[in-house]
PDB file of C-alpha atoms and ligand atoms in Angstrom:
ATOM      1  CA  UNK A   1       0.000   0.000   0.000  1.00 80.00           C
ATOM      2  CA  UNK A   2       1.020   3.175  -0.867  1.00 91.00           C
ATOM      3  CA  UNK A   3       0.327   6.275   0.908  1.00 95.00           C
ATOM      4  CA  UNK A   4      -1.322   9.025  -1.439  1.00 95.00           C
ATOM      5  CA  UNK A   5       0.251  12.399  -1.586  1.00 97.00           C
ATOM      6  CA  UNK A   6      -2.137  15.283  -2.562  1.00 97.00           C
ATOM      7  CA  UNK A   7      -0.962  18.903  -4.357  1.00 97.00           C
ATOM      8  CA  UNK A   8      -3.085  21.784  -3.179  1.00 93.00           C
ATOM      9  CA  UNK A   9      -1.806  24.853  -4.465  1.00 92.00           C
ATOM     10  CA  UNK A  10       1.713  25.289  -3.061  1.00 93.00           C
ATOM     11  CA  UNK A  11       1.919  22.408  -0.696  1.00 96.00           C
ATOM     12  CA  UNK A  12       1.675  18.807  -1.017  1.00 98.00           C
ATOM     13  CA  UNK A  13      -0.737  17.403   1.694  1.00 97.00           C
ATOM     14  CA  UNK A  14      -0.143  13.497   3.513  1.00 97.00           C
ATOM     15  CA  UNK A  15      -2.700  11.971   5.537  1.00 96.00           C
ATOM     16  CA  UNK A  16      -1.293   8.604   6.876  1.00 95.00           C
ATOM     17  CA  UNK A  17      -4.597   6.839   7.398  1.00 91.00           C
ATOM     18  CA  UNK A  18      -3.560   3.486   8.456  1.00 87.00           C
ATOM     19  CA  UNK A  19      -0.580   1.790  10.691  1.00 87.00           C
ATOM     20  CA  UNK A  20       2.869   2.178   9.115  1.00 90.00           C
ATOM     21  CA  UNK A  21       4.521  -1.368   8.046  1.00 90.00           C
ATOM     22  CA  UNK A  22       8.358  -0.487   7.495  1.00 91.00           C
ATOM     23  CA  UNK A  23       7.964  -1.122   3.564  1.00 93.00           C
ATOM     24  CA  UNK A  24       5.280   1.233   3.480  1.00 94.00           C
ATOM     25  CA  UNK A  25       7.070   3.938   6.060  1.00 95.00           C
ATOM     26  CA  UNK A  26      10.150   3.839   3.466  1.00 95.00           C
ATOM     27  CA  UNK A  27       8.133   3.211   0.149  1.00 96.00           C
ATOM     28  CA  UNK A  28       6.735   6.769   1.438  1.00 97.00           C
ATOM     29  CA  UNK A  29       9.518   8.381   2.022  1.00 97.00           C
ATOM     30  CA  UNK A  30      10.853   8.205  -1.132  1.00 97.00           C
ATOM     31  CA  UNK A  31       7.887   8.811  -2.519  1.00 98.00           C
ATOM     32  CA  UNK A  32       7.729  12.396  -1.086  1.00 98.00           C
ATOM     33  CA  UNK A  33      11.036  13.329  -1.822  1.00 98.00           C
ATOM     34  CA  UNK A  34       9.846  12.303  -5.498  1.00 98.00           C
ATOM     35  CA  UNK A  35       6.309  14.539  -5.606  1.00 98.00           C
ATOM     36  CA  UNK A  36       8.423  17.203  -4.013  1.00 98.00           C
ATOM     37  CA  UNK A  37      10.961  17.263  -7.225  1.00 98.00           C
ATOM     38  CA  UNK A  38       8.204  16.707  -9.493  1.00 98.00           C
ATOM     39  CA  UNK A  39       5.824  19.451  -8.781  1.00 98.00           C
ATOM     40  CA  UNK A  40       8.406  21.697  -6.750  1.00 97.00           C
ATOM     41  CA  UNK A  41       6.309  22.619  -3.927  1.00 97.00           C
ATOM     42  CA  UNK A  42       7.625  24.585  -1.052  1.00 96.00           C
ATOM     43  CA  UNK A  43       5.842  22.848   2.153  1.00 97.00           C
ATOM     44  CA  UNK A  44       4.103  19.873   3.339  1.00 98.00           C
ATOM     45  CA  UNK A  45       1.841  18.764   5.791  1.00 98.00           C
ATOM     46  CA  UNK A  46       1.974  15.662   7.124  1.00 98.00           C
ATOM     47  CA  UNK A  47      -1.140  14.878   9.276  1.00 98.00           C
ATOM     48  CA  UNK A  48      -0.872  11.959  11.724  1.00 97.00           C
ATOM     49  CA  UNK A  49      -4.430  11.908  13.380  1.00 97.00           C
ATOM     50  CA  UNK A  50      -5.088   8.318  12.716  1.00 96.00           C
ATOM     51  CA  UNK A  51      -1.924   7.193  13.946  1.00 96.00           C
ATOM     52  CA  UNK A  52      -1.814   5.783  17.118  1.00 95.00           C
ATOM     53  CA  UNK A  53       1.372   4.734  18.010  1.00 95.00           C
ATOM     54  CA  UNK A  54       5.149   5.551  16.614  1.00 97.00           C
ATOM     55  CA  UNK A  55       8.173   3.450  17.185  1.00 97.00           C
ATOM     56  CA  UNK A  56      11.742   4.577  17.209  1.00 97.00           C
ATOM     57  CA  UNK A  57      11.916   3.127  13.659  1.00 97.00           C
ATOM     58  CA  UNK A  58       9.121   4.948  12.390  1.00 96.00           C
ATOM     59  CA  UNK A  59      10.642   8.038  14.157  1.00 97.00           C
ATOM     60  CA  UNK A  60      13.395   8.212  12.444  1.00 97.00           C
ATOM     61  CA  UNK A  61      11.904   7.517   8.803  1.00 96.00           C
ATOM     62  CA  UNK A  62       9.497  10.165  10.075  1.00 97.00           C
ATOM     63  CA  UNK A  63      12.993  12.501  11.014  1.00 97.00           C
ATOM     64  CA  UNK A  64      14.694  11.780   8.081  1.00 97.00           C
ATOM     65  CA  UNK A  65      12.255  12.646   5.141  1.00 97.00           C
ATOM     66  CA  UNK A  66      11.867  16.054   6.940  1.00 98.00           C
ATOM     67  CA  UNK A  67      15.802  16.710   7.045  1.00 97.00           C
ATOM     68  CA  UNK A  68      15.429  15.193   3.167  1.00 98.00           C
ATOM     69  CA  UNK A  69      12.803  17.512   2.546  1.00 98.00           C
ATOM     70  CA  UNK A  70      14.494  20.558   4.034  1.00 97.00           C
ATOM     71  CA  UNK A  71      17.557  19.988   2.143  1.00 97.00           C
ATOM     72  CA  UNK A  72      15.509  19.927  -1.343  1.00 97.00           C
ATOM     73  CA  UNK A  73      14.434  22.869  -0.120  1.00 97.00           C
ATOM     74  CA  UNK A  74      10.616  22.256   1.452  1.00 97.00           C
ATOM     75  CA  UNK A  75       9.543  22.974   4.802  1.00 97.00           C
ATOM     76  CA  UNK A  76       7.637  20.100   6.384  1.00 98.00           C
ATOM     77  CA  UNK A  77       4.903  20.643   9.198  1.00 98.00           C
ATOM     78  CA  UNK A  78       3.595  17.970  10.847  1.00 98.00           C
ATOM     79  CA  UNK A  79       0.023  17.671  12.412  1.00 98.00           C
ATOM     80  CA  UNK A  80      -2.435  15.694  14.432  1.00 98.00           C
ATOM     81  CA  UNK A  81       0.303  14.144  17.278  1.00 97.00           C
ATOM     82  CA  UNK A  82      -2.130  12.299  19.466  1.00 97.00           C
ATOM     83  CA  UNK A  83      -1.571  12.484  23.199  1.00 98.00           C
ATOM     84  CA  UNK A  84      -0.711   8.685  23.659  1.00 98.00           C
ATOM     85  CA  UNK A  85       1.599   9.078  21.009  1.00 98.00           C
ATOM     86  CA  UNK A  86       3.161  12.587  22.489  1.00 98.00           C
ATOM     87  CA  UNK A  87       3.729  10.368  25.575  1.00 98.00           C
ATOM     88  CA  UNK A  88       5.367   7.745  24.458  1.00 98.00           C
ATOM     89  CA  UNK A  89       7.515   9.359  21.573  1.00 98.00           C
ATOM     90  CA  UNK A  90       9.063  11.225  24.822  1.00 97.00           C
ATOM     91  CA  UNK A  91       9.618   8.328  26.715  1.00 98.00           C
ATOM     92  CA  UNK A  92      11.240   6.872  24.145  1.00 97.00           C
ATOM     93  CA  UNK A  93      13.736   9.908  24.318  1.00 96.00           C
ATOM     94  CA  UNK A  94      12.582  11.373  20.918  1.00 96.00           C
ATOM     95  CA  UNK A  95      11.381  14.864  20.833  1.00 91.00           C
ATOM     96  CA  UNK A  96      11.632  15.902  17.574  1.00 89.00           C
ATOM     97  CA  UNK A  97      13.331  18.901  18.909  1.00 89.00           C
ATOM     98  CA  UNK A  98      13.465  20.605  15.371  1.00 88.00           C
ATOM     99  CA  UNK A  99      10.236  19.852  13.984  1.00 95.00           C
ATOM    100  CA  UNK A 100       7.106  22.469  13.328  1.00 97.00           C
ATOM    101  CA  UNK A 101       4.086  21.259  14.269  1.00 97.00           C
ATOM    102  CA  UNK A 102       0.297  21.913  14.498  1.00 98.00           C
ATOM    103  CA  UNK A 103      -2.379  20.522  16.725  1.00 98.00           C
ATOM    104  CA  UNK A 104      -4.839  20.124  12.978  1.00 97.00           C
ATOM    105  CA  UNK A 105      -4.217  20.190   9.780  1.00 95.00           C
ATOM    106  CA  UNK A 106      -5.895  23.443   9.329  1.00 95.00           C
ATOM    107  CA  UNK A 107      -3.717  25.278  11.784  1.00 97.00           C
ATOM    108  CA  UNK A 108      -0.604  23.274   9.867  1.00 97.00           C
ATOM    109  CA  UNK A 109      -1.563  24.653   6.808  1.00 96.00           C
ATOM    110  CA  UNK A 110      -1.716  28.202   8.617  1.00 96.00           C
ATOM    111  CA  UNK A 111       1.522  27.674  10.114  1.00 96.00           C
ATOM    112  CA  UNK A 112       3.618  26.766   6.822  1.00 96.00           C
ATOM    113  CA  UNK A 113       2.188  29.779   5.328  1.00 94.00           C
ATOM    114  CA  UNK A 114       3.620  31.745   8.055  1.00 95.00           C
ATOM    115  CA  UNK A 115       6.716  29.970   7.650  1.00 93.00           C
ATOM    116  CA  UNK A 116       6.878  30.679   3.447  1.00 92.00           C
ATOM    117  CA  UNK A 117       6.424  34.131   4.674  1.00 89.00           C
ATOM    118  CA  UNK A 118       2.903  34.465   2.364  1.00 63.00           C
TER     119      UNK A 118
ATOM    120  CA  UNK B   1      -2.404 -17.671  36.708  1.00 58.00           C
ATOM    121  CA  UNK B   2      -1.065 -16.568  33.141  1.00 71.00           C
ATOM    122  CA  UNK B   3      -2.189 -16.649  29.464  1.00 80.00           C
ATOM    123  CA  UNK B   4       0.090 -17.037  27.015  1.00 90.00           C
ATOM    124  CA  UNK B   5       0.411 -16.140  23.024  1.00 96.00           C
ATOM    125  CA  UNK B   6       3.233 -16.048  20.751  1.00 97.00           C
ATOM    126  CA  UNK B   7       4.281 -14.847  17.363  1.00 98.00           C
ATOM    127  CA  UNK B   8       7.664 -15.795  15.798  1.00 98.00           C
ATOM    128  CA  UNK B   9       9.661 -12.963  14.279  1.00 98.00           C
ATOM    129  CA  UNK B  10      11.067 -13.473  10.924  1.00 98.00           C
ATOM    130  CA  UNK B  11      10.269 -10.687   8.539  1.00 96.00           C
ATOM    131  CA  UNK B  12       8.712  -6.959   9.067  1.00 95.00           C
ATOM    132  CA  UNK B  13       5.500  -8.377   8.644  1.00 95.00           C
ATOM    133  CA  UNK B  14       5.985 -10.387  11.958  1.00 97.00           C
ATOM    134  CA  UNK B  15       6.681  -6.888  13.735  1.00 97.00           C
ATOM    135  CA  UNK B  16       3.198  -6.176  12.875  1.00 96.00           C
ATOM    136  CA  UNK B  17       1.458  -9.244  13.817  1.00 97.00           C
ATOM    137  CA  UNK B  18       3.217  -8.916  17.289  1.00 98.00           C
ATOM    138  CA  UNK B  19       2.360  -5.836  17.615  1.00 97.00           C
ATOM    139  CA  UNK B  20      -1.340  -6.213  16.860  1.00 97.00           C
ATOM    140  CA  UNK B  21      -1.547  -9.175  19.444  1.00 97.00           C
ATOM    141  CA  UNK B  22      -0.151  -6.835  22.022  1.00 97.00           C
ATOM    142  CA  UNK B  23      -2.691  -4.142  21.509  1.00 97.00           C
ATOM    143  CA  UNK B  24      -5.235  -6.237  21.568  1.00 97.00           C
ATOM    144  CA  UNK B  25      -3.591  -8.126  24.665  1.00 97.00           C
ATOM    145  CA  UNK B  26      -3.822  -4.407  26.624  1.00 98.00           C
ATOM    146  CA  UNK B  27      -7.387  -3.727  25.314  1.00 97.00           C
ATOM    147  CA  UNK B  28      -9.172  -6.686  26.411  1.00 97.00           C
ATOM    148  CA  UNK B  29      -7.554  -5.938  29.993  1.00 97.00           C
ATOM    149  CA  UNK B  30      -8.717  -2.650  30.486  1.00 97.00           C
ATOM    150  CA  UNK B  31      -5.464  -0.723  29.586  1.00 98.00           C
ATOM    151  CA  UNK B  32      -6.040   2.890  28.656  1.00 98.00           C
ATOM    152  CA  UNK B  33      -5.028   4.171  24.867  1.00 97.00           C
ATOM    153  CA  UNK B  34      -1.787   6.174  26.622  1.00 98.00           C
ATOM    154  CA  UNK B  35      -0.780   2.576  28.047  1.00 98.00           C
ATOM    155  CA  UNK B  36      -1.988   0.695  24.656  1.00 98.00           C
ATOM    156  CA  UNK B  37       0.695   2.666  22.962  1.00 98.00           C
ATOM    157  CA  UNK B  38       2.957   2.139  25.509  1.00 98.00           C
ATOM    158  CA  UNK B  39       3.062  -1.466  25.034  1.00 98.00           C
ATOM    159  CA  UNK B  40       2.249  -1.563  21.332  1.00 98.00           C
ATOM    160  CA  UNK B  41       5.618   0.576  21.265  1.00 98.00           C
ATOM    161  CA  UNK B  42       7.726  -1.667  23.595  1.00 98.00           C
ATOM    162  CA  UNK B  43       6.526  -4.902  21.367  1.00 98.00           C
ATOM    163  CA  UNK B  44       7.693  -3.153  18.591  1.00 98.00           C
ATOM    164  CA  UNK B  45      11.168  -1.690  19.796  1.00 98.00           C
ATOM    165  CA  UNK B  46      11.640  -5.672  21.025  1.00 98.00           C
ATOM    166  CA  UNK B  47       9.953  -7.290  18.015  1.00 98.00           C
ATOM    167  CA  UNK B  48      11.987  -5.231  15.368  1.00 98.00           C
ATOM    168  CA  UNK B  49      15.880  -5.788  17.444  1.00 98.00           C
ATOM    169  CA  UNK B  50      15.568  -9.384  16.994  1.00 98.00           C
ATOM    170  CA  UNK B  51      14.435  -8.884  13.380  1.00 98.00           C
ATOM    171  CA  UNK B  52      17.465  -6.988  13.293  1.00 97.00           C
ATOM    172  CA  UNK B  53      20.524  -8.273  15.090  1.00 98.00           C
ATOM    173  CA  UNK B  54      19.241 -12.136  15.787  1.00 98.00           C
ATOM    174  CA  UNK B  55      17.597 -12.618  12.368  1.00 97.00           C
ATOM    175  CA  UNK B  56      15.049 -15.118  14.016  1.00 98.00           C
ATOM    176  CA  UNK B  57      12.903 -15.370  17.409  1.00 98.00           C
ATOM    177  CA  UNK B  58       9.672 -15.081  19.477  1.00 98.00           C
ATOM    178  CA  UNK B  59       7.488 -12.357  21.103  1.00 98.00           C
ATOM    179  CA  UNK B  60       5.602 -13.759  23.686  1.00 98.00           C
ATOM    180  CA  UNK B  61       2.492 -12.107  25.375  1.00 98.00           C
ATOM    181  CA  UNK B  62       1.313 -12.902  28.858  1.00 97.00           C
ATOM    182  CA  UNK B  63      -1.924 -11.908  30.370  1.00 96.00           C
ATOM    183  CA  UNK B  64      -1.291 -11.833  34.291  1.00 95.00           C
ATOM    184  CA  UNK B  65      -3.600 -12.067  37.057  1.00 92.00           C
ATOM    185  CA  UNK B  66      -1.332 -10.907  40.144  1.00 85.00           C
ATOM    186  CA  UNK B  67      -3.891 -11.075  43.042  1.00 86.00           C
ATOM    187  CA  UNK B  68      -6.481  -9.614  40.541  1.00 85.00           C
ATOM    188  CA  UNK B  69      -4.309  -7.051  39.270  1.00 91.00           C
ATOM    189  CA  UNK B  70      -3.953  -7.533  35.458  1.00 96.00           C
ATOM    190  CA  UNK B  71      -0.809  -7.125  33.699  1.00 97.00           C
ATOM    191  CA  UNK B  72       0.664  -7.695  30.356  1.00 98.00           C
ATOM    192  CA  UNK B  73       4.179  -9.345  30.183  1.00 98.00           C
ATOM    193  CA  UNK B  74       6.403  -9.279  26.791  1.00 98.00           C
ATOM    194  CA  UNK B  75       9.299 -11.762  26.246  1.00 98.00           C
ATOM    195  CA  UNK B  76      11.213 -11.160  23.551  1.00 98.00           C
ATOM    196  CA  UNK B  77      13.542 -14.749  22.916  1.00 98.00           C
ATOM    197  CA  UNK B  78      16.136 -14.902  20.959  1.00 98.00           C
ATOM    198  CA  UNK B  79      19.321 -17.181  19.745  1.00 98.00           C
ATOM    199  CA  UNK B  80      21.462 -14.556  18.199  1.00 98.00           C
ATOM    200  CA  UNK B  81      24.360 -12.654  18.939  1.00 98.00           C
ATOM    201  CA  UNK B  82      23.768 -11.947  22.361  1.00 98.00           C
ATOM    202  CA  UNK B  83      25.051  -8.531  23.823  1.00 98.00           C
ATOM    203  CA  UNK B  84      28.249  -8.570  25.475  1.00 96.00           C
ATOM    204  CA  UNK B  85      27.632  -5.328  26.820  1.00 97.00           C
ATOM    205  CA  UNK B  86      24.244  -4.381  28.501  1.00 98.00           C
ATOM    206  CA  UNK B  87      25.113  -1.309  30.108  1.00 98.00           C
ATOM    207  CA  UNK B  88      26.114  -0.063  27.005  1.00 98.00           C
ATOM    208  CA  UNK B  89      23.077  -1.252  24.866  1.00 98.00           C
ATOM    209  CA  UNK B  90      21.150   0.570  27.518  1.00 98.00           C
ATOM    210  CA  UNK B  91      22.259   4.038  27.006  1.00 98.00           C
ATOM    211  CA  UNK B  92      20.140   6.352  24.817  1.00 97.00           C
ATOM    212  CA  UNK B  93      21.454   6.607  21.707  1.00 97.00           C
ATOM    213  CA  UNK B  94      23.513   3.770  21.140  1.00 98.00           C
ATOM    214  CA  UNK B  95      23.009   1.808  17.925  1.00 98.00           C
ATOM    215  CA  UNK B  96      25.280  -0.744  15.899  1.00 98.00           C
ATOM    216  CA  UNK B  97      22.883  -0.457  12.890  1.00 97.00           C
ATOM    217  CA  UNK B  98      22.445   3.770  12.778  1.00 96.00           C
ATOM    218  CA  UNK B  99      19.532   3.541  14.337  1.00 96.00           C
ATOM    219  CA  UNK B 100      18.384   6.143  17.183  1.00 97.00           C
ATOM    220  CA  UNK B 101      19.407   4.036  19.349  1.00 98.00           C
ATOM    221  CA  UNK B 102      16.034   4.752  21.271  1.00 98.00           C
ATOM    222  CA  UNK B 103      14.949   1.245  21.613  1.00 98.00           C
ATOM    223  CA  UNK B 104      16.100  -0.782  25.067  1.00 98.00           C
ATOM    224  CA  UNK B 105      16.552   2.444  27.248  1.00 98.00           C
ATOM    225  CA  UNK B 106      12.684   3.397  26.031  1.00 98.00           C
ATOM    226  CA  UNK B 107      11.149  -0.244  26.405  1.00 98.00           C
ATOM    227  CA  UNK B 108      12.431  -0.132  30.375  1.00 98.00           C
ATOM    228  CA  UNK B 109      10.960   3.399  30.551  1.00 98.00           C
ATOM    229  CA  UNK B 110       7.393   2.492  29.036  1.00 98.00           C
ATOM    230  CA  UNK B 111       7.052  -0.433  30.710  1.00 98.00           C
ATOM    231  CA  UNK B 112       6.804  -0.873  34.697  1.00 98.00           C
ATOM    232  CA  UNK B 113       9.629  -3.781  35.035  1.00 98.00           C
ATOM    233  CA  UNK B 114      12.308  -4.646  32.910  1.00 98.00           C
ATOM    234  CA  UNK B 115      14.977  -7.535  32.779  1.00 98.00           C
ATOM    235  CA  UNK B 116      17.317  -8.213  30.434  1.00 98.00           C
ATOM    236  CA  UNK B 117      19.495 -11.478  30.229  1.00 98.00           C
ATOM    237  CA  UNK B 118      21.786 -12.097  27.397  1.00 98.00           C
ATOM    238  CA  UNK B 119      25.134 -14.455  26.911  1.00 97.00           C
ATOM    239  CA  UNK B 120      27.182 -13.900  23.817  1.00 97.00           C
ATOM    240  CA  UNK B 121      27.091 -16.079  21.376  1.00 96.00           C
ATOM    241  CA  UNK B 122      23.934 -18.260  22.828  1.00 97.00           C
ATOM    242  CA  UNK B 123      20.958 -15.120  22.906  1.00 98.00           C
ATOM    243  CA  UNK B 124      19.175 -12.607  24.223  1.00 98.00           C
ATOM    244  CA  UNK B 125      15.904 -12.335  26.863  1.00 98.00           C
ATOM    245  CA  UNK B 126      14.177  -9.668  27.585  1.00 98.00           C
ATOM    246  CA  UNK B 127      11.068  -9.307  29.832  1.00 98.00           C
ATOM    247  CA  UNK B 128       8.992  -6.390  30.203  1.00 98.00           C
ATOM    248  CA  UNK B 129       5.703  -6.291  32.131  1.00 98.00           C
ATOM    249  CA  UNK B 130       2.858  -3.122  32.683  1.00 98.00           C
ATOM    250  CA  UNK B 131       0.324  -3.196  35.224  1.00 98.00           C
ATOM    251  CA  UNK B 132      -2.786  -2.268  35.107  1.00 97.00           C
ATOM    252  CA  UNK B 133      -3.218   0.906  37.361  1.00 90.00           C
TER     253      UNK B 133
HETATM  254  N1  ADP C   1      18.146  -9.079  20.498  1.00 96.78           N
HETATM  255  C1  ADP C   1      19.360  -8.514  20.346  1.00 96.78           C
HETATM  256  N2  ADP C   1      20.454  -9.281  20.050  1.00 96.78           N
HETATM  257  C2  ADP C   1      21.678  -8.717  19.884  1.00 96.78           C
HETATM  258  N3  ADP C   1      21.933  -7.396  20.002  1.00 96.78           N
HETATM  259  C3  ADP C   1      20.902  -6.577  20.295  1.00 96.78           C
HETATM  260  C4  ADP C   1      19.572  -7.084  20.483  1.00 96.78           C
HETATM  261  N4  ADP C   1      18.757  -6.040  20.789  1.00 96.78           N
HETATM  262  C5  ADP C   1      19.532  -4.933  20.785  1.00 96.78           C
HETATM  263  N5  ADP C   1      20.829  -5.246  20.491  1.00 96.78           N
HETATM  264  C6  ADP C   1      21.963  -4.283  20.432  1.00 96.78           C
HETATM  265  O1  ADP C   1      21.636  -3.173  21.237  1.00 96.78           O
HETATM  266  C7  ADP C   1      21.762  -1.951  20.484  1.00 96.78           C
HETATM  267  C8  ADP C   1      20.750  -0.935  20.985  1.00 96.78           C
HETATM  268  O2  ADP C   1      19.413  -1.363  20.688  1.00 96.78           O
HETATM  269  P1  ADP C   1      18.242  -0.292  20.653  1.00 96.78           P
HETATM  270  O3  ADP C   1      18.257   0.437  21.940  1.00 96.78           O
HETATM  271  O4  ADP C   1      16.986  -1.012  20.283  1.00 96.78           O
HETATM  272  O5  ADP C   1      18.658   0.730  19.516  1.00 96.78           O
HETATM  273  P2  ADP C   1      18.745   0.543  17.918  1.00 96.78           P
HETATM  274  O6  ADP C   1      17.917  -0.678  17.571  1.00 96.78           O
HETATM  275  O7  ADP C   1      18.209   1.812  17.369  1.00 96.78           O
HETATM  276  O8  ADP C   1      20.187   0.327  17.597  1.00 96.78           O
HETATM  277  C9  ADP C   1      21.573  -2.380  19.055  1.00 96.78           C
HETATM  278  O9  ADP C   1      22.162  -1.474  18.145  1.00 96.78           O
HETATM  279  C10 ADP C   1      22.234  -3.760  19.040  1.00 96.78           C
HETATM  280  O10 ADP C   1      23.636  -3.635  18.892  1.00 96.78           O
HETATM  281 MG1   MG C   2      16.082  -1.169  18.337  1.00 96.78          MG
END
């Protein structure tokens, strides 16, 4: 399964809907980097409502595509941390000290506008 | 008294499945979604080192009645490598494979008790149990 990456206007938009395998964490991953080249967006939004819990490995997929992201040049915002998963991503000793974030997907659109200066 | 299930970890998809079976483990006792993730993370961390560095083992799951208090115990078996170490594999960050090293230190601070027992060369067991509060 692949997960779908949507354009709207100057962002691309990811909702991960369903629990990350590793294929499918890494499959996405390059993915991204891929729409990002393609249609040479300058943010995304990754919203992670439906996700309920995130391991160290998914972490760090989840780390890397942003540093990826930035390097290409697009600033990544990511949305919807549930509380269980706040907790336990903490505990785990991963803060994801550099990351933007929004509590919705509305306000992370907001915020990457901010951030493009727009 | 003690239930026990088990899923053998060969491939990523065996992460999953182990996993699943502890969610589902810490649901049908009564454990909250903060704990839920708690132990869905811990099988995973566990589930995914022996994919990892012992190629081949078992997560176990153990529903546990300790004078009515319910509990869920992992044990994660292995016959790999072993860790010669185990102070070391317990500080955060430390990773042989570039991982974030995250793993062991976070399992022992999600969960309420922790053991690990490993001999070089013959394997690695780990035991981590949550009570229900
Ligand atoms: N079952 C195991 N058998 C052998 N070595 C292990 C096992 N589990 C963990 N290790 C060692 O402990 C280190 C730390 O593990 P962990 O905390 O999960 O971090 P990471 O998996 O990110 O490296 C690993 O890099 C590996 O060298
Ligand atoms: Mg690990």
């Amino acid at each position: 399964m692949r997960i779908p990456i949507l354009k709207l206007y100057n962002c691309l938009l990811v909702s991960i809907q369903w629990e990350l395998d590793d294929q499918t964490a890494l499959q996405f991953q390059e993915d991204l980097l891929q729409k990002i080249h393609e249609t040479s967006v300058s943010g995304v939004v990754i919203d992670l409502t439906s996700i309920d819990f995130i391991d160290s490995f998914i972490a760090k997929v989840l780390g890397d595509v942003i540093d990826m992201s930035n390097l290409m040049g697009a600033k990544v915002v990511i949305t919807g941390i549930q509380p269980a998963v706040a907790i336990t991503l903490i505990e785990l000793g991963i803060g994801l000290n550099n990351v933007l974030t929004a509590i919705d997907l509305e306000k992370g659109l907001e915020k990457l506008q901010q951030e493009l200066g727009e | 008294m003690s239930i026990q299930s088990c899923v053998t970890i060969i491939n990523e998809w065996d992460i999953v499945a182990a996993r699943q079976l502890g969610r589902n483990v810490a649901k049908e006792l009564g454990f909250g979604t903060v704990d839920q993730a708690r132990i869905t993370t811990a099988i995973s961390e566990l589930a995914r080192n022996i994919y990892l560095y012992a190629g081949k083992g078992q997560i176990c799951i153990d529903k546990l009645f300790d004078g009515g208090k319910p509990g869920v115990k992992i044990s994660a078996i292995d016959s790999g490598p072993g860790i010669s170490d185990i102070r070391q594999v317990m500080e955060d960050g430390y990773s042989t494979s570039g991982g974030l090293g995250a793993g062991l230190p976070g399992v022992k601070r999600l969960m309420d008790q922790f053991e690990i027992e490993s001999i070089p060369g013959d394997g690695t067991k780990i035991k981590a149990t949550k009570w229900l509060r």
